[in-house]
Short mmCIF file of C-alpha atoms in Angstrom, two decimals:
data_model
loop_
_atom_site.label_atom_id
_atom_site.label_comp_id
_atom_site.label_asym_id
_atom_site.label_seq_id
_atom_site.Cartn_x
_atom_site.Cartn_y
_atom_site.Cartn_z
CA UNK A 1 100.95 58.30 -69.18
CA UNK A 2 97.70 60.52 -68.62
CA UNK A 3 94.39 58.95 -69.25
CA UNK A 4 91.84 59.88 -70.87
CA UNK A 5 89.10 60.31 -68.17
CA UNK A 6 86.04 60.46 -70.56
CA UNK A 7 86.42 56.90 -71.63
CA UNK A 8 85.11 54.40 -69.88
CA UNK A 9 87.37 52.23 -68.14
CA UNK A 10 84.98 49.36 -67.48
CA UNK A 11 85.60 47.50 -70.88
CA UNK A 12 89.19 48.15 -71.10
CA UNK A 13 89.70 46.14 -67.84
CA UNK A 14 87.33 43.30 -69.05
CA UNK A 15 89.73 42.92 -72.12
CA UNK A 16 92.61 42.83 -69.77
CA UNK A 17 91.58 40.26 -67.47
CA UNK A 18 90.55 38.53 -70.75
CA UNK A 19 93.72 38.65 -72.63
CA UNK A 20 95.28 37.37 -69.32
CA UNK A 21 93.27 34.79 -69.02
CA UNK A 22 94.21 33.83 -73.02
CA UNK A 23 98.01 34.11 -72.46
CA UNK A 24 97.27 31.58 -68.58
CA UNK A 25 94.80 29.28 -70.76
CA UNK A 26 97.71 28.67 -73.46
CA UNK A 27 100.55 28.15 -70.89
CA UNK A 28 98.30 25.54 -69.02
CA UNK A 29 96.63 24.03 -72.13
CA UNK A 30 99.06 20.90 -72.33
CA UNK A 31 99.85 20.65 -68.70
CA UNK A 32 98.77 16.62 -68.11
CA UNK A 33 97.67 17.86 -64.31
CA UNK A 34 93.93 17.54 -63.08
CA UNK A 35 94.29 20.92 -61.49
CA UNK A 36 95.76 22.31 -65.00
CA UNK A 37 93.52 20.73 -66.39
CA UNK A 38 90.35 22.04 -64.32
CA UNK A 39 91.48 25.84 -63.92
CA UNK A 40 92.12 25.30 -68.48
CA UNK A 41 88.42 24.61 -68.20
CA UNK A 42 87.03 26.86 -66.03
CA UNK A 43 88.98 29.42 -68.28
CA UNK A 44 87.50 28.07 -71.66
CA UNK A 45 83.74 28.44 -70.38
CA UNK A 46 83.42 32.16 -70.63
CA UNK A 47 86.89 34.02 -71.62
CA UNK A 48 86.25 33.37 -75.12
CA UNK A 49 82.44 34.19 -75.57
CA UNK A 50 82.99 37.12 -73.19
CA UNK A 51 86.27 38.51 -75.93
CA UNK A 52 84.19 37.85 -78.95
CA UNK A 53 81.31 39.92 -77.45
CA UNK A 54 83.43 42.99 -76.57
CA UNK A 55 85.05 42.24 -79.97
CA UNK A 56 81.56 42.53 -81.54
CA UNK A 57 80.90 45.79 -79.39
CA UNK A 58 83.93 47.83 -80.51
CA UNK A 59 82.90 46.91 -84.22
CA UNK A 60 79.68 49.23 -83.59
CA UNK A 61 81.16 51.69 -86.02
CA UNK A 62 82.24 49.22 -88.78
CA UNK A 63 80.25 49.58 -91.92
CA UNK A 64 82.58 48.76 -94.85
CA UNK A 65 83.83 52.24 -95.83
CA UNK A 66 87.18 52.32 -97.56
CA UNK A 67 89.09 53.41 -94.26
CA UNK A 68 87.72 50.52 -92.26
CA UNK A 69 87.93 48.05 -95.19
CA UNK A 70 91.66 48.73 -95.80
CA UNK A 71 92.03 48.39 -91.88
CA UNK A 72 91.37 44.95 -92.01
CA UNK A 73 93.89 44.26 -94.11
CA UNK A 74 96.83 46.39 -91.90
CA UNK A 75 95.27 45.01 -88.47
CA UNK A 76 94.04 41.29 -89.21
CA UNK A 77 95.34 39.52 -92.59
CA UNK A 78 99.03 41.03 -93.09
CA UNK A 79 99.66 40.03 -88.64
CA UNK A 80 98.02 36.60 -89.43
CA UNK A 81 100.15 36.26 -92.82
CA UNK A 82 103.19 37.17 -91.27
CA UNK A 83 103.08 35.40 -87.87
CA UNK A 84 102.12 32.11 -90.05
CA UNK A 85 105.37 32.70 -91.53
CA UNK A 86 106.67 33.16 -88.05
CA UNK A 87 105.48 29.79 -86.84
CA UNK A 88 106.26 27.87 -89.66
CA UNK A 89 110.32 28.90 -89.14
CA UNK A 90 109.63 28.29 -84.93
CA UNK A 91 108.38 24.85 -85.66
CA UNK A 92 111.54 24.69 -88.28
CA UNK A 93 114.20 26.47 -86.81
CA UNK A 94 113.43 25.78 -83.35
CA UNK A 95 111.39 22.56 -82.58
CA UNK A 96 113.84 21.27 -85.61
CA UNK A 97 110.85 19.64 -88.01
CA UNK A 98 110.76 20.86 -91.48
CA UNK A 99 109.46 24.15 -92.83
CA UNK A 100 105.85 24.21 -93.74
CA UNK A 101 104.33 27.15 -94.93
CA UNK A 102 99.77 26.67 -94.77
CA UNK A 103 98.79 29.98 -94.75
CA UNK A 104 95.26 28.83 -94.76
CA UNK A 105 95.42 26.21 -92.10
CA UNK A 106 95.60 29.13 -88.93
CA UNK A 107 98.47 28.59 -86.76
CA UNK A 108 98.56 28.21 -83.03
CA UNK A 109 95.76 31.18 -82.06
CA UNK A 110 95.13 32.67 -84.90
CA UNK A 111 91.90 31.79 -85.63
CA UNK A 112 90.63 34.90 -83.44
CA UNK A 113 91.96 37.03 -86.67
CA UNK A 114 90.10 35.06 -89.43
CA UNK A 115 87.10 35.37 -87.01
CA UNK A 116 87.12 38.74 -86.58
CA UNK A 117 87.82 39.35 -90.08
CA UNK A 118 84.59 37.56 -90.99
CA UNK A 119 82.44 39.02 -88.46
CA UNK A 120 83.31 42.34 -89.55
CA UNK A 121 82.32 41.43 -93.34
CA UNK A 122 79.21 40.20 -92.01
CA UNK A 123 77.92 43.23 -89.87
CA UNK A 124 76.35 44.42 -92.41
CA UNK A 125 74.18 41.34 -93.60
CA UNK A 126 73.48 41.23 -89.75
CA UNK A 127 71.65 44.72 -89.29
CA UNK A 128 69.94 43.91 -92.54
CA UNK A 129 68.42 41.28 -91.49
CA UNK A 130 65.26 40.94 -88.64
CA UNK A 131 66.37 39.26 -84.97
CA UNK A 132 69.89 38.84 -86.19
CA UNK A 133 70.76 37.65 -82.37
CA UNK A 134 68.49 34.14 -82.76
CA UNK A 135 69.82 33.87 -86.36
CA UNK A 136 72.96 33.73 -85.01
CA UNK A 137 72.42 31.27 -82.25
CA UNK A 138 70.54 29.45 -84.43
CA UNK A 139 73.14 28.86 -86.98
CA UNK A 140 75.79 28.18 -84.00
CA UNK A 141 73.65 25.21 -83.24
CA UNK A 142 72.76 24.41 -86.90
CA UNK A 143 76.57 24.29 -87.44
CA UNK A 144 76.84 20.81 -85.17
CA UNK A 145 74.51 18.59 -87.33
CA UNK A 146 75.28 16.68 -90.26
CA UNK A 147 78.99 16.01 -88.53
CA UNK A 148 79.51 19.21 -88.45
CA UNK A 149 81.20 22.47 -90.32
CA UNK A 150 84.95 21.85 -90.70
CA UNK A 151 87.37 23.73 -89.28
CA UNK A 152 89.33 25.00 -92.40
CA UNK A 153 90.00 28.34 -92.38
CA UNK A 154 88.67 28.56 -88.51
CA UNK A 155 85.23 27.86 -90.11
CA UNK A 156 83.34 25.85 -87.17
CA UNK A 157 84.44 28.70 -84.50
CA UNK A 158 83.45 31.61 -86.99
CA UNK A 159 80.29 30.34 -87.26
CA UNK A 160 79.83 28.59 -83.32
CA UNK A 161 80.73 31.88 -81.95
CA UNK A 162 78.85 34.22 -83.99
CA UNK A 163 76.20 34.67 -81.10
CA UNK A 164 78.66 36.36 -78.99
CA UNK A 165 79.59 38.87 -81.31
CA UNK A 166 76.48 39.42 -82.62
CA UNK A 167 74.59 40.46 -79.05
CA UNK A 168 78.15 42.47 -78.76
CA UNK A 169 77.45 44.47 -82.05
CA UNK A 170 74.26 44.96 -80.92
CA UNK A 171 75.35 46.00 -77.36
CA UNK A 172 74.35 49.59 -76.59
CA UNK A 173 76.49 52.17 -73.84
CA UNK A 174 73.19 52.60 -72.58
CA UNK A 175 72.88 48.87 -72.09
CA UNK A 176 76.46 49.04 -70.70
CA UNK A 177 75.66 51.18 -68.60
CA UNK A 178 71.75 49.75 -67.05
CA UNK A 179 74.31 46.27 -66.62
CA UNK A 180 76.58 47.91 -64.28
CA UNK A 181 74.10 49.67 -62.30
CA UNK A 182 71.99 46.12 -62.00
CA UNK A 183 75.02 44.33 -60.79
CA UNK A 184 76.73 47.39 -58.48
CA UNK A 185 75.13 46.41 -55.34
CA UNK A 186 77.07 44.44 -52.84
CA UNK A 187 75.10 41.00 -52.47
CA UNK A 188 75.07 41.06 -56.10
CA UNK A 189 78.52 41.06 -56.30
CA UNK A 190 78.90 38.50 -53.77
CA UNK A 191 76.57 36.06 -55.34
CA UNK A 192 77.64 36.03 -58.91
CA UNK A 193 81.59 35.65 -57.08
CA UNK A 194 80.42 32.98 -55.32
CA UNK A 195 79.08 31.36 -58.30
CA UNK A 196 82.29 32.08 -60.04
CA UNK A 197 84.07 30.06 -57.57
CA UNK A 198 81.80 27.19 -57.55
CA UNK A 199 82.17 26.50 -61.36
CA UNK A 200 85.90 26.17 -60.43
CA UNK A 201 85.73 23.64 -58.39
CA UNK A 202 82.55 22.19 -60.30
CA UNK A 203 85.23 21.77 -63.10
CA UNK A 204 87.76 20.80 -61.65
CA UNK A 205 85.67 17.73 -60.28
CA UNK A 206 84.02 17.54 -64.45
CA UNK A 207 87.07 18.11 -66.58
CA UNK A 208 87.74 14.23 -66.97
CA UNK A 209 84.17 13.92 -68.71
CA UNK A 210 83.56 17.46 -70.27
CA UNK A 211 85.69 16.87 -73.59
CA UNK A 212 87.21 20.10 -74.74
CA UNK A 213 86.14 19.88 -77.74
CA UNK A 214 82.53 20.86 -76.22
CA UNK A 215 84.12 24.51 -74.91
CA UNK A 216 86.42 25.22 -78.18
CA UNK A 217 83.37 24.69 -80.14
CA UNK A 218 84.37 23.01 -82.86
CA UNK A 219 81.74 22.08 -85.19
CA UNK A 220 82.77 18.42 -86.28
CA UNK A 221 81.01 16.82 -83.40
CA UNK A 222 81.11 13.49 -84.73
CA UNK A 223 83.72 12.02 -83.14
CA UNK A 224 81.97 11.94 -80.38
CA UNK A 225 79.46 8.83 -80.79
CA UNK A 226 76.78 11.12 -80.53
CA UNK A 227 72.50 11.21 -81.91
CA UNK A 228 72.16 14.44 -84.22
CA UNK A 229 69.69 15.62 -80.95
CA UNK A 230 72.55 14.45 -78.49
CA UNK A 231 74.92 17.15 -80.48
CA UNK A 232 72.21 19.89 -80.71
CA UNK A 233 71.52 19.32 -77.07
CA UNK A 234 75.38 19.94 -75.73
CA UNK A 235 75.35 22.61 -78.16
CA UNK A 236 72.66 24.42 -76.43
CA UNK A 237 74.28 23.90 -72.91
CA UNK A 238 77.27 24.95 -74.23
CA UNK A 239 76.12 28.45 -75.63
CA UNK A 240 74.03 28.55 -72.13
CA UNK A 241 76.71 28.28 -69.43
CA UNK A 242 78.95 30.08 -72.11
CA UNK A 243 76.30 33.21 -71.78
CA UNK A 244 75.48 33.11 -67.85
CA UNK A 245 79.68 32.65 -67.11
CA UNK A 246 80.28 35.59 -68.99
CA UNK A 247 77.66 37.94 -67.41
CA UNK A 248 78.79 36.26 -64.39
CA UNK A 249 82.41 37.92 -65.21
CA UNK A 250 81.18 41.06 -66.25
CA UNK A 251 79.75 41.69 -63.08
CA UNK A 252 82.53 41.26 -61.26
CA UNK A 253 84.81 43.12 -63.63
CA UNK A 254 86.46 46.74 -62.15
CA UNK A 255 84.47 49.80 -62.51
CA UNK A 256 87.60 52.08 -61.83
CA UNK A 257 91.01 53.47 -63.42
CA UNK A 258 93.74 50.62 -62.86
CA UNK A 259 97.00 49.18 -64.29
CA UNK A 260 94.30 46.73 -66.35
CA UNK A 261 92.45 49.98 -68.08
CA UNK A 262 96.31 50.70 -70.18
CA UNK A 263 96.51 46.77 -70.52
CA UNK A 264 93.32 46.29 -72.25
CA UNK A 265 93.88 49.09 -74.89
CA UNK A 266 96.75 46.74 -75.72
CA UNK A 267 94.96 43.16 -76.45
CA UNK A 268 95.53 42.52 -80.21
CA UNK A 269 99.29 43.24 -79.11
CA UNK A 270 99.49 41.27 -76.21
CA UNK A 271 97.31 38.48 -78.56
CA UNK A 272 99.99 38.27 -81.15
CA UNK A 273 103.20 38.59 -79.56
CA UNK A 274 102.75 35.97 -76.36
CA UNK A 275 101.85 33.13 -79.08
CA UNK A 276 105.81 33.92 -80.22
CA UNK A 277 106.95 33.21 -76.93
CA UNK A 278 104.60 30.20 -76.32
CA UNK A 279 104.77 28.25 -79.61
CA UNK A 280 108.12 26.63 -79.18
CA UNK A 281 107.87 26.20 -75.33
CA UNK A 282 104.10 24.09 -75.72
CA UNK A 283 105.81 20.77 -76.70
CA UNK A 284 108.61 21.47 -73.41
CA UNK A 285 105.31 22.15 -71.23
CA UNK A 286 103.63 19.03 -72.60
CA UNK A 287 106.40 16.58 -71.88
CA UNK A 288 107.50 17.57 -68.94
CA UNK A 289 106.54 15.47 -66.09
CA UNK A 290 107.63 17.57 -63.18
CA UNK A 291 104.40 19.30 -62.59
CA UNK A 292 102.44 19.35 -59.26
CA UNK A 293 99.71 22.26 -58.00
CA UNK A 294 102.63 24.26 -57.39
CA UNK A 295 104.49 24.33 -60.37
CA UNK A 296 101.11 24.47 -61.85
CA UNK A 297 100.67 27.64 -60.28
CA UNK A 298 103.89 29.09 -61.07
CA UNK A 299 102.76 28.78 -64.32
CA UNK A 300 100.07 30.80 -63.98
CA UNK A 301 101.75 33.48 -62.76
CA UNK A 302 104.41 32.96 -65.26
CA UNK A 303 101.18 33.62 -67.99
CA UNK A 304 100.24 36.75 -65.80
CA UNK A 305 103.35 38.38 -66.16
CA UNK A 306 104.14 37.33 -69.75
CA UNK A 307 100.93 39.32 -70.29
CA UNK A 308 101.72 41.87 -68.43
CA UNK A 309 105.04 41.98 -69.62
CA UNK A 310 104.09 42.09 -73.53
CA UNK A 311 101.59 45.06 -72.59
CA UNK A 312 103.78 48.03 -71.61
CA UNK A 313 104.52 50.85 -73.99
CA UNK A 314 108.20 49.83 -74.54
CA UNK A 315 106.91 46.16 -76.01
CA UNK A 316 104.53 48.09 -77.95
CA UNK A 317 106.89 50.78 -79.61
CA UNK A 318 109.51 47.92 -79.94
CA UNK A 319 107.33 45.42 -82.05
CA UNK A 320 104.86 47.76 -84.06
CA UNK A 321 106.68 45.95 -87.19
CA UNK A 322 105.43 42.47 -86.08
CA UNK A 323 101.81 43.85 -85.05
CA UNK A 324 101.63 46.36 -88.20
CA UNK A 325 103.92 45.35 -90.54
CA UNK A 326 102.07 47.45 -93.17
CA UNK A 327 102.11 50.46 -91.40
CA UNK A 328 105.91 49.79 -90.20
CA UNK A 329 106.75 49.57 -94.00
CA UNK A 330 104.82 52.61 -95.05
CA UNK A 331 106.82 54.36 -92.41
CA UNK A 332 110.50 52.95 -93.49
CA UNK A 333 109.18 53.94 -96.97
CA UNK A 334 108.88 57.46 -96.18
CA UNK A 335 104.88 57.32 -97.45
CA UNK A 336 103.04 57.73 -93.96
CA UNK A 337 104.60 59.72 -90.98
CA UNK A 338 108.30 60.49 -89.44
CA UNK A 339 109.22 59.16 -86.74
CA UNK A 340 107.94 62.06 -84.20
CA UNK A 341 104.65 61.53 -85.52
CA UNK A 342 103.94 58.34 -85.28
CA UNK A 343 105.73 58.88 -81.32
CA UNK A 344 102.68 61.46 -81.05
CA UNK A 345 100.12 58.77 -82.95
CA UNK A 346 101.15 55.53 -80.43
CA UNK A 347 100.53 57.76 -77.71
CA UNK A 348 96.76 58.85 -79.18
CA UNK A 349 96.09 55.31 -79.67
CA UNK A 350 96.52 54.61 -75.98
CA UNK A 351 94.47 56.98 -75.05
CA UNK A 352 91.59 57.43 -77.94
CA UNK A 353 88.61 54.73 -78.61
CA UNK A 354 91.00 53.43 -81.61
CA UNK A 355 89.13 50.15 -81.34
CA UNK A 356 89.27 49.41 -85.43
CA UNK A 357 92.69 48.32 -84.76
CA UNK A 358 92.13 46.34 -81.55
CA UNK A 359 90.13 42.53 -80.57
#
């Protein structure tokens, strides 16, 4: 496949070592290992701050028009309807409990599609309104007091992670570009790896007292025995590390033209499919008890490659109907495009800035 050499690869390869790290973080997440356990939390300090912001930068061009409207419909609530369905026959057909259908109670990783479905509703309340990037912090704090926002309907993480996607949104190419000029020298490089490495082995020695909970941001803090200041103040160093870790990784991410820039124009694909694969095989992971740093690892790599794996071409062209059902029954219906064309349109999307159908 020929790529398109006037798009920047630099953001593409961010998403790919990003949706990697999603598809390693879920493998892990129920491993009862220390080492699992640490590399889980390592992960869930930046990967998800750093995907909402380049979620929130590819949603520069959103503002509500019909087109983009009725996009959110093909590319975030008919996927998250029908892969709820999915689940709920898994978890009956599969892990053998009975069928439950909540198609407002997200399923394992979906969240990230009533999230971005929000945000996107929201961009245009956020340029209305003056320093929309402390709003938004602000109300990811706010959302901790009083016990807490629930999580129905993904609420607490809409609303926790809202500052990433807003400083995304409002995320020039020319600030882009300044970042990866400030952060091309050598030592640079070296420092901000070196502190990359250090927070893995700072939690791997932390992960028995840094509750999860913390790094999902949830907003129902109350289980946690905690003063209304107490929750405000984790909050804070929460969104803090979240924002240094992630400019931490985007320092380090590949400038140049790689296997990872044709991953990372596949994310919402890779997203969807991998939590298929991994939503009967979480309770086999979490009851195992045959794991030790090596089988630990081989999970890892076992994430890498499922990633890998569920981003080639042949994945994509096989599953467009689970991805975009809408557009897969427009097609069998005879209303959108033959066959050849929409051949000709997967291949534009690979290698266009399609990013109103992509995380």
């Amino acid at each position: 496949m020929t790529q398109n050499t006037s798009r920047d690869p630099y953001l593409d390869n961010a998403k790919a070592i990003l949706i990697i790290l999603v598809v390693v973080g879920h493998v892990i997440e129920r491993i009862d290992r220390g080492s699992a356990d640490g590399v889980y939390t390592w992960i869930y300090l930046f990967h998800m701050p750093a995907f909402v912001f380049v979620s929130g930068y590819f949603s520069r061009s959103f503002v509500g028009n019909p087109k983009q409207m009725a996009s959110l419909i093909s590319v975030l609530i008919a996927p998250y309807a029908l892969f709820q369905i999915i689940f709920a026959l898994e978890n009956w057909l599969i892990l053998g409990n009975s069928f439950e259908l909540r198609l407002f109670v997200p399923g394992f990783a979906l969240w990230y599609l009533l999230a971005l479905l929000v945000w996107r509703l929201a961009i245009p309340l956020l340029r209305a309104v003056r320093h929309p990037v402390l709003i938004s912090f602000a109300v990811s704090i706010l959302s901790v007091l009083a016990g807490g926002v629930s999580q129905d309907l993904s609420a607490a993480r809409i609303l926790s992670f809202l500052p990433f996607f807003t400083l995304g949104l409002f995320t020039t190419p020319d600030h882009i570009d300044k970042f990866k000029r400030l952060t091309a020298p050598l030592w640079v490089r070296v420092g901000t790896g070196t502190l990359f490495a250090a927070a893995v082995v700072a939690t791997y020695l932390a992960h028995d007292v840094l509750p999860r909970r913390w790094i999902y941001m949830y907003g129902q803090m109350d289980t946690f025995g905690l003063t209304e200041v107490e929750h405000v103040v984790v909050r804070v160093g929460v969104l803090v590390t979240a924002s240094v870790m992630s400019l931490v990784f985007f320092s380090l991410v590949p400038r140049f033209s790689s296997p990872l820039t044709a991953l990372g124009q596949r994310t919402l694909q890779i997203y969807l499919l991998h939590t298929i694969v991994l939503y009967p095989l979480r309770p086999l992971i979490g009851d195992w008890s045959g794991w030790t740093i090596g089988t630990v690892a081989l999970a890892g790599v076992f994430g890498v490659a499922l990633a890998v794996v569920l981003g080639t071409p042949a994945v994509a062209r096989a599953t467009r109907w689970l991805t975009d059902p809408l557009a897969f029954v427009a097609l069998v219906r005879g209303t959108r495009e033959s066959p050849a064309r929409l051949k000709i349109r997967c291949r534009a999307d690979d290698q266009t800035n399609h990013h109103e159908k992509k995380l």
